[in-house]
Coordinates of C-alpha atoms in Angstrom, one line a residue:
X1 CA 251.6 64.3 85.4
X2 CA 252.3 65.1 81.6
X3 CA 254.4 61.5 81.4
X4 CA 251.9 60.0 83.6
X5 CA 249.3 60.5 80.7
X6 CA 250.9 59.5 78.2
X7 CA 251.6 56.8 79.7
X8 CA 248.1 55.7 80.0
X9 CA 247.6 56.5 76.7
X10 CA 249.7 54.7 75.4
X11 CA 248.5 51.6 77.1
X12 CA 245.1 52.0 76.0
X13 CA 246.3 52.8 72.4
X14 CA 247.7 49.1 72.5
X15 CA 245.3 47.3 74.8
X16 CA 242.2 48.7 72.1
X17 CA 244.4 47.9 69.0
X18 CA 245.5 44.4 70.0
X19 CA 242.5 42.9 73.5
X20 CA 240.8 39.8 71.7
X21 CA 238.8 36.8 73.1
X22 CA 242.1 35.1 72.8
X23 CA 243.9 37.1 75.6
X24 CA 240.6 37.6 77.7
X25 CA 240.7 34.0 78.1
X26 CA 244.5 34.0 78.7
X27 CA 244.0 36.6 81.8
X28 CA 240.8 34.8 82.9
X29 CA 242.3 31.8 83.0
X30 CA 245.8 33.2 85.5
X31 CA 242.9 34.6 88.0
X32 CA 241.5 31.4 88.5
X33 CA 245.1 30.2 88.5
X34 CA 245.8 32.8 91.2
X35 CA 242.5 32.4 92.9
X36 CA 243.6 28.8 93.7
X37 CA 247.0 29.7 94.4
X38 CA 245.8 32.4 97.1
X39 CA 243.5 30.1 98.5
X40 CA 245.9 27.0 98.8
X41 CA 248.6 29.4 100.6
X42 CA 246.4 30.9 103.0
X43 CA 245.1 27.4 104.4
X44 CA 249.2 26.2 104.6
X45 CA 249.6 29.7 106.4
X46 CA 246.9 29.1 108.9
X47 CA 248.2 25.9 109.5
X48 CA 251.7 26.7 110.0
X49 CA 250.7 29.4 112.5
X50 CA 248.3 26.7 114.4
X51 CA 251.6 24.4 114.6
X52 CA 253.7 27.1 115.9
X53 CA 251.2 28.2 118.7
X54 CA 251.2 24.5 119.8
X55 CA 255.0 24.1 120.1
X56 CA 255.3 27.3 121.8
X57 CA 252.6 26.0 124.1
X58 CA 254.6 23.2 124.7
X59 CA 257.6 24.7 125.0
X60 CA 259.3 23.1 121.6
X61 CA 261.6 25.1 121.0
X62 CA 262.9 23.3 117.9
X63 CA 258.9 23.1 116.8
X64 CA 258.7 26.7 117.1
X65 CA 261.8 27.5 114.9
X66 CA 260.1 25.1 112.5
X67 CA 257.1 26.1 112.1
X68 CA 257.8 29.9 112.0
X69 CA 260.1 29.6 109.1
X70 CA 257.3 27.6 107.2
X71 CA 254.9 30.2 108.4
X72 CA 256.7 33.1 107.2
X73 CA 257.4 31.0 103.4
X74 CA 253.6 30.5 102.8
X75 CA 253.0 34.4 104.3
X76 CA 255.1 35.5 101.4
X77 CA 254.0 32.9 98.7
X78 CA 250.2 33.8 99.8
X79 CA 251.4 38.1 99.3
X80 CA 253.0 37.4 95.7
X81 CA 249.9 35.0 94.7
X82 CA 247.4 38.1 95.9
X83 CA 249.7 40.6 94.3
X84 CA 249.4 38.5 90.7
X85 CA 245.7 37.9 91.4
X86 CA 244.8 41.6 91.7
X87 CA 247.2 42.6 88.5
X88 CA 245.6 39.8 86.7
X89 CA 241.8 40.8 87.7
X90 CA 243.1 44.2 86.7
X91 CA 243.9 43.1 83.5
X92 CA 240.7 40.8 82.7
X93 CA 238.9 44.6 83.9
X94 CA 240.2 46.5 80.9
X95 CA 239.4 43.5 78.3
X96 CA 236.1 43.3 79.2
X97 CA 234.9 46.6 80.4
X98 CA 231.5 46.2 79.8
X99 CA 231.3 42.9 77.8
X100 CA 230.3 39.8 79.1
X101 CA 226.4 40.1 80.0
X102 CA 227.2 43.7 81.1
X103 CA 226.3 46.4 78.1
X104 CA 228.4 49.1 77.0
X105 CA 227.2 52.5 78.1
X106 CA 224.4 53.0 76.0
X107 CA 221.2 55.6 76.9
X108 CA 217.7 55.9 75.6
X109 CA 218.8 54.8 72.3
X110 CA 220.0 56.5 69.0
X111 CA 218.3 58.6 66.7
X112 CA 219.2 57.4 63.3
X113 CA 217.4 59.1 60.7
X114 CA 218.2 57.3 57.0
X115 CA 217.4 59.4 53.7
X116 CA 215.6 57.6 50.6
X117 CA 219.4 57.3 48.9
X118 CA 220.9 55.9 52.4
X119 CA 218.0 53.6 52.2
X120 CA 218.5 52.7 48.4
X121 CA 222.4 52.2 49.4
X122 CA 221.6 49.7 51.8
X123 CA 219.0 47.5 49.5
X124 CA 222.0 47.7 47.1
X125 CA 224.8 46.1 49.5
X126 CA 222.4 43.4 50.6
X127 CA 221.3 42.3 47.5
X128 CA 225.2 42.1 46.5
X129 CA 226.3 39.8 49.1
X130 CA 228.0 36.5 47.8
X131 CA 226.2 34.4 50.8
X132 CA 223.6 34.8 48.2
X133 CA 225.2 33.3 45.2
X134 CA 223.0 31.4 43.0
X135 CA 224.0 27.9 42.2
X136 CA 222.9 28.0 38.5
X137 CA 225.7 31.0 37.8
X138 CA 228.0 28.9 39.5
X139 CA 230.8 28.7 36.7
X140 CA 233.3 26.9 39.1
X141 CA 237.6 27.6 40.1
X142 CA 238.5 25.5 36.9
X143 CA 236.5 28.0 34.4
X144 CA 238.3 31.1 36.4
X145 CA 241.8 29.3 36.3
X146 CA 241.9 29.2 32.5
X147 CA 242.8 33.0 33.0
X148 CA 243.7 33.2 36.3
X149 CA 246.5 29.8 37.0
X150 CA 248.5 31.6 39.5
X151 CA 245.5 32.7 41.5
X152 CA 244.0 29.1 41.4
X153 CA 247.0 27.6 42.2
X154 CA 247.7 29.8 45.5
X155 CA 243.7 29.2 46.5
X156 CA 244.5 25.2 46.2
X157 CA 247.4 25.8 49.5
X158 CA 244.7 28.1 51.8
X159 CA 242.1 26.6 53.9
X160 CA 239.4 28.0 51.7
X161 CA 240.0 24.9 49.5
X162 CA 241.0 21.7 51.7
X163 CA 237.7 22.6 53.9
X164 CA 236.2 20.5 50.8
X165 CA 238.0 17.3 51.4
X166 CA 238.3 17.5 55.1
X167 CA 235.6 19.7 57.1
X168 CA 233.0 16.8 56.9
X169 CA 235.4 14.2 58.4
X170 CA 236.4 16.5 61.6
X171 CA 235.1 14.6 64.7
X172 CA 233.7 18.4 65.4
X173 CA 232.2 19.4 62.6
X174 CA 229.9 16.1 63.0
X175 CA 229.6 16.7 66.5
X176 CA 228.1 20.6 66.1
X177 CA 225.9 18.5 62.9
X178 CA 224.8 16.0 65.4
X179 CA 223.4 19.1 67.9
X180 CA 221.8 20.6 65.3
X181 CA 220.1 17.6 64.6
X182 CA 221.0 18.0 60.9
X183 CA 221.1 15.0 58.8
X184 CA 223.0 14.0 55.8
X185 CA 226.2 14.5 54.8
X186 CA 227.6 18.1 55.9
X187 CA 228.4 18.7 52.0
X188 CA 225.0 18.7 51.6
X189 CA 223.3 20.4 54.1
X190 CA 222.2 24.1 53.1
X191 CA 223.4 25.4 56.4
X192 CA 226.8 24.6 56.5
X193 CA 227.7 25.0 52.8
X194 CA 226.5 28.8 53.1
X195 CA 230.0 29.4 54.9
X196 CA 232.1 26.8 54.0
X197 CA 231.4 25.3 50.0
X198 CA 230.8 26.6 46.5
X199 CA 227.4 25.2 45.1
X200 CA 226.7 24.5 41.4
X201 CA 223.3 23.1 40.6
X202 CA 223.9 19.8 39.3
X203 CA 220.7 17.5 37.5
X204 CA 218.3 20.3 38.9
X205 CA 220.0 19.9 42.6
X206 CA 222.6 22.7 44.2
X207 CA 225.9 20.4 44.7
X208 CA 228.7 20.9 47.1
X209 CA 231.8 21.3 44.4
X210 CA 234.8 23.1 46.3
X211 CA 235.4 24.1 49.2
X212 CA 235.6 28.3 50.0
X213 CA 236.4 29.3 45.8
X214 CA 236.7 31.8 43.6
X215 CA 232.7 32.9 43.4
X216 CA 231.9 32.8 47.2
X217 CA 233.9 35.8 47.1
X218 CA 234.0 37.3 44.0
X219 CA 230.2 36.6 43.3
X220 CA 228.3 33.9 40.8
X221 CA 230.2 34.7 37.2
X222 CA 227.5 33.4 34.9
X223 CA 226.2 36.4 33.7
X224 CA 229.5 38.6 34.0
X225 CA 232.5 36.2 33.4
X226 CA 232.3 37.0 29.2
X227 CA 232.3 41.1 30.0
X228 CA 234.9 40.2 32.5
X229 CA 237.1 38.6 29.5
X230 CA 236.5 40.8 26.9
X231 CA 240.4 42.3 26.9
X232 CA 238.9 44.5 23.4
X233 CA 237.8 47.1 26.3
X234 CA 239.3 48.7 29.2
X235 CA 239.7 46.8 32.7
X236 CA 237.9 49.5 34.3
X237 CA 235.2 50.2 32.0
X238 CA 234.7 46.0 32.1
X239 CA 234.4 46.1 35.8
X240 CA 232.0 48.8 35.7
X241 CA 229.5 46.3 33.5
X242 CA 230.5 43.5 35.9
X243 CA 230.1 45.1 39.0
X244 CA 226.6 45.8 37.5
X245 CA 225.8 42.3 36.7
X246 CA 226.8 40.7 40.0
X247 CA 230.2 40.9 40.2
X248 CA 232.2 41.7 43.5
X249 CA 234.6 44.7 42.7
X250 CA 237.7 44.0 43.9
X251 CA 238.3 48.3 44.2
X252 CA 235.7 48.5 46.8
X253 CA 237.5 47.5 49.5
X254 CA 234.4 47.6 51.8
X255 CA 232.5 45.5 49.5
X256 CA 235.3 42.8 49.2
X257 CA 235.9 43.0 53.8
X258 CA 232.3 43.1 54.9
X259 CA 232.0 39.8 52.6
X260 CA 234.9 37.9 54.8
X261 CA 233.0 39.2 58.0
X262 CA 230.0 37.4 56.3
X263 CA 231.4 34.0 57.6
X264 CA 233.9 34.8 60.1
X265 CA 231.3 36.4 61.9
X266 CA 228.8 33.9 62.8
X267 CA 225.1 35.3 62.9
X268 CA 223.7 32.4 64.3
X269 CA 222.7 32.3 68.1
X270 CA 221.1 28.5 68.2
X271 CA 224.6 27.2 66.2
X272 CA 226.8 28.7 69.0
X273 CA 224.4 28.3 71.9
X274 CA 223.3 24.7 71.2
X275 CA 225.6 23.5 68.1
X276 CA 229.1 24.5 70.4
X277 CA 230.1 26.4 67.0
X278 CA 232.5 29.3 68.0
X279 CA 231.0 32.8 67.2
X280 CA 233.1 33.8 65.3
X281 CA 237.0 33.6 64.0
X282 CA 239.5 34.5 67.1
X283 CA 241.4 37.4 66.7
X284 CA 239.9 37.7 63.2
X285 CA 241.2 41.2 61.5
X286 CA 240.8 42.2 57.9
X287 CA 244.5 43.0 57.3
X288 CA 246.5 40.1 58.5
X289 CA 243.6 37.4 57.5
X290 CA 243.9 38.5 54.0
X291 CA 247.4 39.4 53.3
X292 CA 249.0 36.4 54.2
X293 CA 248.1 32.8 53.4
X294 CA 245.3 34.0 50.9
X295 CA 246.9 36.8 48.9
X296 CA 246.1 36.6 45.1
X297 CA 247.2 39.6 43.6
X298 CA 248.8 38.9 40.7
X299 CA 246.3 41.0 38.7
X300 CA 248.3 43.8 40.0
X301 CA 251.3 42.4 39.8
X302 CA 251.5 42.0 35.7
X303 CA 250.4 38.4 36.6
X304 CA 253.8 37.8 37.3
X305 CA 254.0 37.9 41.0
X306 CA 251.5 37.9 43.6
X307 CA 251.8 41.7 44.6
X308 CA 252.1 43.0 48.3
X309 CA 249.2 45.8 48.3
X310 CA 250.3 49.2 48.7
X311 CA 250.3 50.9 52.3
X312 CA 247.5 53.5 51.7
X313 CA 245.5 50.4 50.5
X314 CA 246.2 48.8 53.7
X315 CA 245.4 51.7 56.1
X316 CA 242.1 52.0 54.7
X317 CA 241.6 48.6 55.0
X318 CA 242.6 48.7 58.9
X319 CA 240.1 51.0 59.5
X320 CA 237.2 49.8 57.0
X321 CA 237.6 46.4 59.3
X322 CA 237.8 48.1 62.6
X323 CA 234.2 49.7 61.4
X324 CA 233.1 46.0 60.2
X325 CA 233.9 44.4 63.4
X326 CA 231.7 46.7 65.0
X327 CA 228.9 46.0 62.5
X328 CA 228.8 43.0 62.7
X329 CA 229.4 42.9 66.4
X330 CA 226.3 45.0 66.6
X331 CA 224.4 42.9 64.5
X332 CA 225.1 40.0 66.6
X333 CA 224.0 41.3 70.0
X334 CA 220.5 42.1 67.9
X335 CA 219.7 38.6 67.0
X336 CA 220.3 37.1 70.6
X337 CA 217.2 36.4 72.6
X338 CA 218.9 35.5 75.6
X339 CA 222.4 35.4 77.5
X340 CA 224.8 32.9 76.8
X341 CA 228.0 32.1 75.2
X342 CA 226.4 33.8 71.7
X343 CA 225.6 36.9 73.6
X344 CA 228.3 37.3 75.9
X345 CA 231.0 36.6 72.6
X346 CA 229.0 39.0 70.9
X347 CA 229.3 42.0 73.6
X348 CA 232.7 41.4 74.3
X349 CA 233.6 41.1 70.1
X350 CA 231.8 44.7 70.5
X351 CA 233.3 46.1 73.4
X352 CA 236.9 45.5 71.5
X353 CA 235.7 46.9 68.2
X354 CA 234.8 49.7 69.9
X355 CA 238.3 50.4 71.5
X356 CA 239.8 49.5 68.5
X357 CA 237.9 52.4 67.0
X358 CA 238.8 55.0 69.6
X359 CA 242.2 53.8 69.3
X360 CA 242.4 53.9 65.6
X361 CA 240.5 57.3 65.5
X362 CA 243.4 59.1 68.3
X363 CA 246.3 57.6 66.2
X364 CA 245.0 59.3 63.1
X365 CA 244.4 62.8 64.6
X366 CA 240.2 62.1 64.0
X367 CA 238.3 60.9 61.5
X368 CA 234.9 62.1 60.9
X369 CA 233.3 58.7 59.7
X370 CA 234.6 57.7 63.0
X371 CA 233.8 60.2 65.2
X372 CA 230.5 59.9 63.8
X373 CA 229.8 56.1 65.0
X374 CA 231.8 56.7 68.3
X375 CA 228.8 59.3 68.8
X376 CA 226.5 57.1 67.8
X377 CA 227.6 54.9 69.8
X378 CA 227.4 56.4 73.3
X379 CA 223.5 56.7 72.5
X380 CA 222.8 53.4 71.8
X381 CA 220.0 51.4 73.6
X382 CA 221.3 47.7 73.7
X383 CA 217.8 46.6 74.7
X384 CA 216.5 47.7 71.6
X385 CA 217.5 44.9 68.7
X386 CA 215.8 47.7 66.5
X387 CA 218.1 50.2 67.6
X388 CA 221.3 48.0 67.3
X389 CA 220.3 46.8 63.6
X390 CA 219.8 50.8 62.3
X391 CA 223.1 51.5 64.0
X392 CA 224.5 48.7 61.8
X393 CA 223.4 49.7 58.7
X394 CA 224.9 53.5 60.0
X395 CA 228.5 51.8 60.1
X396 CA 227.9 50.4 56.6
X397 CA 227.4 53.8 55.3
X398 CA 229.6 55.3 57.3
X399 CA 232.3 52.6 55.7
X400 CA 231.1 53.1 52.6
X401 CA 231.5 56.5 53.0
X402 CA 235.0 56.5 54.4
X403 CA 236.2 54.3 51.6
X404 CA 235.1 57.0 48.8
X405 CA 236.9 60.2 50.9
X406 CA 239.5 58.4 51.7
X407 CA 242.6 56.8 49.9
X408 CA 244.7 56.6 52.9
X409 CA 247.5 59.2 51.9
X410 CA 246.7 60.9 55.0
X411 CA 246.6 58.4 57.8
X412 CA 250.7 57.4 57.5
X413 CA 249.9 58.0 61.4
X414 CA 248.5 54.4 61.5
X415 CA 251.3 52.5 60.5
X416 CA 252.9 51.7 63.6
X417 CA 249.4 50.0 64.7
X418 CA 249.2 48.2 61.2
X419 CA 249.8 44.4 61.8
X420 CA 253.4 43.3 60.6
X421 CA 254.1 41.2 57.6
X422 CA 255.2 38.8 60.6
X423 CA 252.1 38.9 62.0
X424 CA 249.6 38.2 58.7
X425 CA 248.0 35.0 59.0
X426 CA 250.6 32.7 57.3
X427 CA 249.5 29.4 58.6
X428 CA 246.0 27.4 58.8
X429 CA 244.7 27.5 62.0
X430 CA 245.2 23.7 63.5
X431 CA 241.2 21.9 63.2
X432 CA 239.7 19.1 65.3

């Protein structure tokens, strides 16, 4: 018994750490393989066994021998496609417990009481996020390059900076443009270039100039970029100031995640339902996404090398994005006003957050930030967009919180669940 639960602990450990739209799909796809399969060898079967009745009628004795040898080969192809069918259903079952246009479990809804400083935090993050940056601080990747080459020059290889020069000529980019029944070119619509360009207002006009740069993430650098220069003071005493004046402190590591789940989250029901835009980046996790391709570390690296970051840096990250893919998950399922591919990719995105949470809190022996939500969580009324957006804002503090208790000395447990070098996202992801 004692092996037999580990067992299934152990498989749930690595189902919640690793399900994804990806492999629901996959297993979705090999039932209605097996479905057809199944189908197919029961009509051969039942044929077979027709033709053998008839030659035994007959008395064909060579029919018969025939007939019953083909009958028994589709018996056993028609056991082996069942057998695959029901392991495969199995399978699609535990991705998708309660996604799809099923809810969680959820009851009468959450109490979420927020005091006057919860409150206050909250204002504070959503007045910092970069989606807001104003085009008239705009300093541009060439003014951030005279101090930062090595950073530039590893930005110019990422996707984050061809998107300029190619996203407007994908047949499917102008296809979702053509649904939305936005005109113009792409560059300069206001919708798209949220996510995917840097603005700078040009002759009194915000102009597409890059693709993905420096200030989408990092925040407009008008009124910081001279504090951020000034080498006469400390680095951390000039981030201070910056972080003050709009800059995006690359400490905070919540700060600096919840801004990537800003794009590769999509928020937008009509641009999914009606535009055929995905919901949101497949298998999209904070520590392979940005530890591959898009590492730019050379700050801590003496601007020398592009530095790996340091494991208890990573562990907190792991965690902070296992909380932000709940978030944001949450968020998602608020704004849609009726089922359809944005809803369902939104309660299945949340479903898997929310393994990935239980998973992540068992391998780490508990952690209360996270014991917290999956409390939370259970009481949640997913009929109640009101009730979904407070629990939202819960996470972010919760996040928040976690990322000032913790520095991730004490969660070596979560290691073997932290994605390999091998895995980080090394490669662009192929565009139509």
């Amino acid at each position: 018994m004692k092996k037999y639960l580990v067992f299934v602990v152990c498989c749930f450990l690595v189902t919640a750490l690793y399900a994804d739209n990806a492999e629901l799909a996959k297993w979705q796809g090999l039932v209605k393989k097996y479905e057809g399969l199944a189908k197919k060898f029961s009509k051969n079967f039942s044929a077979a066994k027709g033709r053998y009745a008839k030659a035994k009628k007959s008395g064909d004795a060579n029919g018969m021998k025939k007939w019953k040898s083909v009958a028994k080969k589709y018996q056993k192809n028609l056991g082996v496609a069942k057998s695959r069918l029901k392991a495969a259903q199995a399978k699609v079952a535990g991705l998708s417990q309660g996604g799809g246009t099923t809810p969680p479990p959820a009851g009468g809804g959450a109490e979420i009481n927020l005091t006057a400083e919860d409150k206050a935090m909250l204002k504070l993050i959503d007045s910092q996020k970069p989606l807001k940056t104003d085009p008239k601080k705009v300093m541009t990747a060439n003014k951030c390059g005279n101090c930062h080459k090595k950073a530039v020059g590893v930005w110019k290889k990422t996707p984050h900076f061809n998107t300029f020069k190619e996203l407007h000529k994908r047949p499917r980019a102008k296809s979702i443009a053509k649904k939305m029944g936005l005109k113009g070119s792409i560059k300069r619509n206001d919708f798209c270039a949220r996510c995917h360009y840097t603005r700078q207002e040009v002759r009194g006009k915000p102009k597409a100039i890059s693709g993905v740069s420096c200030e989408s993430c990092h925040g407009a650098a008008r009124d910081w970029i001279n504090i951020h220069n000034d080498r006469t003071k400390d680095r951390m005493g000039r981030l201070k100031v910056a972080t003050g004046k709009g800059m995006y402190n690359t400490e905070d590591i919540y700060q600096i995640a919840q801004n990537c789940y800003q794009c590769h989250s999509v928020g937008n029901e009509k641009l999914v339902n009606v535009g055929g835009h995905k919901a949101g980046s497949a298998n999209f996790e904070v520590v392979a996404w940005s530890q591959g391709l898009i590492r730019h570390n050379f700050v801590r690296g003496n601007n020398t090398t592009n530095a790996k970051s340091a494991q208890k840096r990573l562990r907190v990250m792991f965690v902070v994005g296992a909380m932000l893919d709940l978030e944001y998950a949450l968020r998602g399922v608020s704004k849609a006003t009726q089922k359809g591919a944005y809803y369902d990719a939104k309660m299945k995105r949340t479903n898997i957050a929310y393994k990935r949470l239980v998973a992540v809190n068992n391998k780490s022996g508990g952690v209360p930030e996270i014991e917290t939500l999956l409390t939370l969580f259970k009481k949640l009324n997913f009929k109640n967009k009101s009730n979904l957006n407070q629990a939202a804002n819960f996470i972010t503090l919760q996040a928040r919180k976690f990322t000032k208790s913790h520095d991730g000395g004490k969660l070596a447990s979560l290691d073997a669940v932290l994605p390999a070098e091998s895995k980080y996202k090394w490669k662009a992801t192929p565009r139509k």
